[in-house]
């Protein structure tokens, strides 16, 4: 029995000496993976960890759940179409006209604009352009109000000032 124990010890010692990797416990590298935050969905976290991004190439995404709302999709309120442009100054936008001069008589003031067609137009306060109207005529400036109507019913008003002489 004593001889059997000695033989076992010799075999164990030789295994330890010649194969140290088998005797010592292996140390594994552990990489820390952050749990998905509220901004990231589980699908995005899996796609990032896998390093593969799905490319639909015009086909339906088989991993998209149509019952869930798409993350990051913002509903945009679109501008309401204005229709066909009428001829003359009524069909020109504020950006297409240039202020040529201002004529004033007592209380009546007239702004002279050159349209995109090269013609001169005489506008009074309240006259309409395609995307706005003349709000105020001053000594050397004309204030125009651009009106943008959205499908939701909201109206956005922006002031644009045209000057005779640049500052």
PDB file of C-alpha atoms in Angstrom:
ATOM      1  CA  UNK A   1       0.000   0.000   0.000  1.00  0.00           C
ATOM      2  CA  UNK A   2       2.845   2.266   0.750  1.00  0.00           C
ATOM      3  CA  UNK A   3       4.288   1.649  -2.669  1.00  0.00           C
ATOM      4  CA  UNK A   4       0.994   2.598  -4.358  1.00  0.00           C
ATOM      5  CA  UNK A   5       0.916   5.949  -2.509  1.00  0.00           C
ATOM      6  CA  UNK A   6       4.480   6.724  -3.501  1.00  0.00           C
ATOM      7  CA  UNK A   7       3.701   5.961  -7.147  1.00  0.00           C
ATOM      8  CA  UNK A   8       0.636   8.249  -7.028  1.00  0.00           C
ATOM      9  CA  UNK A   9       2.655  11.089  -5.481  1.00  0.00           C
ATOM     10  CA  UNK A  10       5.350  10.721  -8.147  1.00  0.00           C
ATOM     11  CA  UNK A  11       2.754  10.800 -10.915  1.00  0.00           C
ATOM     12  CA  UNK A  12       1.062  13.862  -9.408  1.00  0.00           C
ATOM     13  CA  UNK A  13       4.386  15.678  -9.036  1.00  0.00           C
ATOM     14  CA  UNK A  14       5.340  14.935 -12.635  1.00  0.00           C
ATOM     15  CA  UNK A  15       2.007  16.233 -13.884  1.00  0.00           C
ATOM     16  CA  UNK A  16       2.473  19.442 -11.865  1.00  0.00           C
ATOM     17  CA  UNK A  17       6.035  19.925 -13.122  1.00  0.00           C
ATOM     18  CA  UNK A  18       5.456  19.173 -16.790  1.00  0.00           C
ATOM     19  CA  UNK A  19       1.914  20.548 -17.164  1.00  0.00           C
ATOM     20  CA  UNK A  20       1.602  23.607 -14.914  1.00  0.00           C
ATOM     21  CA  UNK A  21      -1.406  24.893 -16.857  1.00  0.00           C
ATOM     22  CA  UNK A  22      -3.443  21.867 -15.790  1.00  0.00           C
ATOM     23  CA  UNK A  23      -2.597  22.206 -12.117  1.00  0.00           C
ATOM     24  CA  UNK A  24      -3.140  25.952 -11.638  1.00  0.00           C
ATOM     25  CA  UNK A  25      -6.665  27.382 -11.919  1.00  0.00           C
ATOM     26  CA  UNK A  26      -7.117  29.444 -15.061  1.00  0.00           C
ATOM     27  CA  UNK A  27      -7.728  33.163 -14.769  1.00  0.00           C
ATOM     28  CA  UNK A  28     -10.316  34.460 -17.206  1.00  0.00           C
ATOM     29  CA  UNK A  29     -10.514  38.009 -18.478  1.00  0.00           C
ATOM     30  CA  UNK A  30     -13.865  39.468 -17.550  1.00  0.00           C
ATOM     31  CA  UNK A  31     -15.103  42.405 -19.565  1.00  0.00           C
ATOM     32  CA  UNK A  32     -17.692  44.576 -17.963  1.00  0.00           C
ATOM     33  CA  UNK A  33     -20.790  45.141 -20.107  1.00  0.00           C
ATOM     34  CA  UNK A  34     -22.921  48.145 -19.226  1.00  0.00           C
ATOM     35  CA  UNK A  35     -26.598  47.376 -18.822  1.00  0.00           C
ATOM     36  CA  UNK A  36     -28.783  49.097 -21.430  1.00  0.00           C
ATOM     37  CA  UNK A  37     -29.917  52.548 -20.347  1.00  0.00           C
ATOM     38  CA  UNK A  38     -33.355  53.971 -20.846  1.00  0.00           C
ATOM     39  CA  UNK A  39     -32.221  55.682 -24.060  1.00  0.00           C
ATOM     40  CA  UNK A  40     -30.937  52.436 -25.553  1.00  0.00           C
ATOM     41  CA  UNK A  41     -33.243  49.615 -26.247  1.00  0.00           C
ATOM     42  CA  UNK A  42     -32.252  46.008 -25.756  1.00  0.00           C
ATOM     43  CA  UNK A  43     -32.141  45.512 -29.524  1.00  0.00           C
ATOM     44  CA  UNK A  44     -29.688  48.404 -29.944  1.00  0.00           C
ATOM     45  CA  UNK A  45     -27.524  47.051 -27.126  1.00  0.00           C
ATOM     46  CA  UNK A  46     -27.428  43.613 -28.737  1.00  0.00           C
ATOM     47  CA  UNK A  47     -26.658  45.080 -32.150  1.00  0.00           C
ATOM     48  CA  UNK A  48     -23.789  47.130 -30.709  1.00  0.00           C
ATOM     49  CA  UNK A  49     -22.353  44.191 -28.818  1.00  0.00           C
ATOM     50  CA  UNK A  50     -22.609  41.948 -31.859  1.00  0.00           C
ATOM     51  CA  UNK A  51     -21.084  44.604 -34.111  1.00  0.00           C
ATOM     52  CA  UNK A  52     -23.556  43.866 -36.902  1.00  0.00           C
ATOM     53  CA  UNK A  53     -26.095  46.383 -38.158  1.00  0.00           C
ATOM     54  CA  UNK A  54     -29.147  45.287 -40.093  1.00  0.00           C
ATOM     55  CA  UNK A  55     -29.373  46.753 -43.596  1.00  0.00           C
ATOM     56  CA  UNK A  56     -32.853  46.439 -45.021  1.00  0.00           C
ATOM     57  CA  UNK A  57     -32.070  47.268 -48.671  1.00  0.00           C
ATOM     58  CA  UNK A  58     -35.728  48.170 -49.209  1.00  0.00           C
ATOM     59  CA  UNK A  59     -37.138  45.089 -47.470  1.00  0.00           C
ATOM     60  CA  UNK A  60     -39.212  44.985 -44.310  1.00  0.00           C
ATOM     61  CA  UNK A  61     -37.156  44.685 -41.113  1.00  0.00           C
ATOM     62  CA  UNK A  62     -37.966  41.244 -39.633  1.00  0.00           C
ATOM     63  CA  UNK A  63     -36.856  42.383 -36.163  1.00  0.00           C
ATOM     64  CA  UNK A  64     -39.072  45.493 -36.011  1.00  0.00           C
ATOM     65  CA  UNK A  65     -42.150  45.215 -33.824  1.00  0.00           C
ATOM     66  CA  UNK A  66     -44.839  47.347 -35.499  1.00  0.00           C
ATOM     67  CA  UNK A  67     -46.788  47.526 -32.235  1.00  0.00           C
ATOM     68  CA  UNK A  68     -43.984  49.521 -30.630  1.00  0.00           C
ATOM     69  CA  UNK A  69     -43.328  53.128 -31.540  1.00  0.00           C
ATOM     70  CA  UNK A  70     -40.033  53.715 -33.338  1.00  0.00           C
ATOM     71  CA  UNK A  71     -37.487  55.316 -31.011  1.00  0.00           C
ATOM     72  CA  UNK A  72     -36.177  58.675 -32.149  1.00  0.00           C
ATOM     73  CA  UNK A  73     -38.952  59.336 -34.652  1.00  0.00           C
ATOM     74  CA  UNK A  74     -40.219  62.870 -34.203  1.00  0.00           C
ATOM     75  CA  UNK A  75     -43.581  63.939 -35.515  1.00  0.00           C
ATOM     76  CA  UNK A  76     -43.038  67.039 -37.654  1.00  0.00           C
ATOM     77  CA  UNK A  77     -45.819  69.516 -38.237  1.00  0.00           C
ATOM     78  CA  UNK A  78     -45.733  70.098 -41.997  1.00  0.00           C
ATOM     79  CA  UNK A  79     -46.356  73.397 -43.721  1.00  0.00           C
ATOM     80  CA  UNK A  80     -49.743  73.645 -45.387  1.00  0.00           C
ATOM     81  CA  UNK A  81     -49.497  73.955 -49.177  1.00  0.00           C
ATOM     82  CA  UNK A  82     -50.314  77.423 -50.491  1.00  0.00           C
ATOM     83  CA  UNK A  83     -51.496  76.390 -53.944  1.00  0.00           C
ATOM     84  CA  UNK A  84     -50.581  77.894 -57.286  1.00  0.00           C
ATOM     85  CA  UNK A  85     -48.784  81.231 -57.378  1.00  0.00           C
ATOM     86  CA  UNK A  86     -50.817  84.062 -58.885  1.00  0.00           C
ATOM     87  CA  UNK A  87     -49.153  86.321 -61.464  1.00  0.00           C
ATOM     88  CA  UNK A  88     -47.438  89.549 -60.429  1.00  0.00           C
ATOM     89  CA  UNK A  89     -46.269  90.618 -57.000  1.00  0.00           C
ATOM     90  CA  UNK A  90     -48.877  88.421 -55.301  1.00  0.00           C
ATOM     91  CA  UNK A  91     -47.012  85.343 -56.548  1.00  0.00           C
ATOM     92  CA  UNK A  92     -43.559  86.426 -55.303  1.00  0.00           C
ATOM     93  CA  UNK A  93     -42.131  85.560 -51.919  1.00  0.00           C
ATOM     94  CA  UNK A  94     -40.430  88.048 -49.604  1.00  0.00           C
ATOM     95  CA  UNK A  95     -36.994  86.712 -50.521  1.00  0.00           C
ATOM     96  CA  UNK A  96     -37.621  87.310 -54.239  1.00  0.00           C
ATOM     97  CA  UNK A  97     -38.283  91.063 -54.007  1.00  0.00           C
ATOM     98  CA  UNK A  98     -35.801  93.906 -53.484  1.00  0.00           C
ATOM     99  CA  UNK A  99     -36.574  97.330 -52.038  1.00  0.00           C
ATOM    100  CA  UNK A 100     -35.786 100.095 -54.579  1.00  0.00           C
ATOM    101  CA  UNK A 101     -37.225 103.147 -52.849  1.00  0.00           C
ATOM    102  CA  UNK A 102     -39.868 104.718 -50.646  1.00  0.00           C
ATOM    103  CA  UNK A 103     -42.182 107.539 -51.729  1.00  0.00           C
ATOM    104  CA  UNK A 104     -44.155 109.439 -49.118  1.00  0.00           C
ATOM    105  CA  UNK A 105     -46.914 112.032 -49.409  1.00  0.00           C
ATOM    106  CA  UNK A 106     -48.247 113.491 -46.181  1.00  0.00           C
ATOM    107  CA  UNK A 107     -49.729 110.327 -44.592  1.00  0.00           C
ATOM    108  CA  UNK A 108     -49.599 107.919 -47.503  1.00  0.00           C
ATOM    109  CA  UNK A 109     -46.328 106.024 -47.970  1.00  0.00           C
ATOM    110  CA  UNK A 110     -45.512 103.769 -50.912  1.00  0.00           C
ATOM    111  CA  UNK A 111     -42.694 101.213 -51.074  1.00  0.00           C
ATOM    112  CA  UNK A 112     -41.204 100.507 -54.491  1.00  0.00           C
ATOM    113  CA  UNK A 113     -40.066  96.900 -54.972  1.00  0.00           C
ATOM    114  CA  UNK A 114     -38.375  95.139 -57.881  1.00  0.00           C
ATOM    115  CA  UNK A 115     -39.795  91.672 -58.374  1.00  0.00           C
ATOM    116  CA  UNK A 116     -38.116  88.543 -59.659  1.00  0.00           C
ATOM    117  CA  UNK A 117     -39.492  89.359 -63.118  1.00  0.00           C
ATOM    118  CA  UNK A 118     -37.540  92.658 -63.200  1.00  0.00           C
ATOM    119  CA  UNK A 119     -40.616  94.903 -62.962  1.00  0.00           C
ATOM    120  CA  UNK A 120     -41.244  97.629 -60.399  1.00  0.00           C
ATOM    121  CA  UNK A 121     -44.200  97.280 -58.022  1.00  0.00           C
ATOM    122  CA  UNK A 122     -45.692  99.966 -55.767  1.00  0.00           C
ATOM    123  CA  UNK A 123     -46.929  98.540 -52.452  1.00  0.00           C
ATOM    124  CA  UNK A 124     -48.871 100.177 -49.646  1.00  0.00           C
ATOM    125  CA  UNK A 125     -49.140  99.054 -46.050  1.00  0.00           C
ATOM    126  CA  UNK A 126     -51.253  95.866 -45.894  1.00  0.00           C
ATOM    127  CA  UNK A 127     -50.591  94.726 -49.485  1.00  0.00           C
ATOM    128  CA  UNK A 128     -49.969  90.987 -49.837  1.00  0.00           C
ATOM    129  CA  UNK A 129     -47.120  88.968 -51.265  1.00  0.00           C
ATOM    130  CA  UNK A 130     -47.168  85.194 -51.737  1.00  0.00           C
ATOM    131  CA  UNK A 131     -45.861  84.350 -48.255  1.00  0.00           C
ATOM    132  CA  UNK A 132     -46.574  87.534 -46.311  1.00  0.00           C
ATOM    133  CA  UNK A 133     -47.623  91.160 -46.319  1.00  0.00           C
ATOM    134  CA  UNK A 134     -46.281  94.698 -45.871  1.00  0.00           C
ATOM    135  CA  UNK A 135     -46.600  95.548 -42.182  1.00  0.00           C
ATOM    136  CA  UNK A 136     -44.954  98.974 -41.887  1.00  0.00           C
ATOM    137  CA  UNK A 137     -43.258 101.466 -44.182  1.00  0.00           C
ATOM    138  CA  UNK A 138     -40.687 103.712 -42.491  1.00  0.00           C
ATOM    139  CA  UNK A 139     -38.389 106.480 -43.707  1.00  0.00           C
ATOM    140  CA  UNK A 140     -35.756 104.080 -45.107  1.00  0.00           C
ATOM    141  CA  UNK A 141     -37.027 100.618 -44.091  1.00  0.00           C
ATOM    142  CA  UNK A 142     -39.982  98.394 -44.891  1.00  0.00           C
ATOM    143  CA  UNK A 143     -41.093  95.707 -42.431  1.00  0.00           C
ATOM    144  CA  UNK A 144     -42.642  92.627 -44.007  1.00  0.00           C
ATOM    145  CA  UNK A 145     -44.373  89.852 -42.060  1.00  0.00           C
ATOM    146  CA  UNK A 146     -43.903  86.279 -43.334  1.00  0.00           C
ATOM    147  CA  UNK A 147     -46.784  83.971 -42.388  1.00  0.00           C
ATOM    148  CA  UNK A 148     -46.363  80.202 -42.391  1.00  0.00           C
ATOM    149  CA  UNK A 149     -49.455  78.057 -41.797  1.00  0.00           C
ATOM    150  CA  UNK A 150     -49.053  74.487 -40.561  1.00  0.00           C
ATOM    151  CA  UNK A 151     -51.428  71.548 -40.907  1.00  0.00           C
ATOM    152  CA  UNK A 152     -52.099  71.595 -37.173  1.00  0.00           C
ATOM    153  CA  UNK A 153     -53.575  75.097 -37.517  1.00  0.00           C
ATOM    154  CA  UNK A 154     -50.610  76.884 -35.985  1.00  0.00           C
ATOM    155  CA  UNK A 155     -49.524  80.111 -37.749  1.00  0.00           C
ATOM    156  CA  UNK A 156     -45.892  81.225 -37.483  1.00  0.00           C
ATOM    157  CA  UNK A 157     -45.236  84.943 -38.067  1.00  0.00           C
ATOM    158  CA  UNK A 158     -41.708  86.201 -38.752  1.00  0.00           C
ATOM    159  CA  UNK A 159     -40.680  89.792 -39.400  1.00  0.00           C
ATOM    160  CA  UNK A 160     -38.270  90.616 -42.221  1.00  0.00           C
ATOM    161  CA  UNK A 161     -36.891  94.128 -42.677  1.00  0.00           C
ATOM    162  CA  UNK A 162     -35.759  95.441 -46.053  1.00  0.00           C
ATOM    163  CA  UNK A 163     -33.492  98.511 -46.026  1.00  0.00           C
ATOM    164  CA  UNK A 164     -32.720 101.054 -48.704  1.00  0.00           C
ATOM    165  CA  UNK A 165     -29.119 101.413 -47.595  1.00  0.00           C
ATOM    166  CA  UNK A 166     -27.173  98.687 -45.776  1.00  0.00           C
ATOM    167  CA  UNK A 167     -25.914  99.564 -42.304  1.00  0.00           C
TER     168      UNK A 167
END
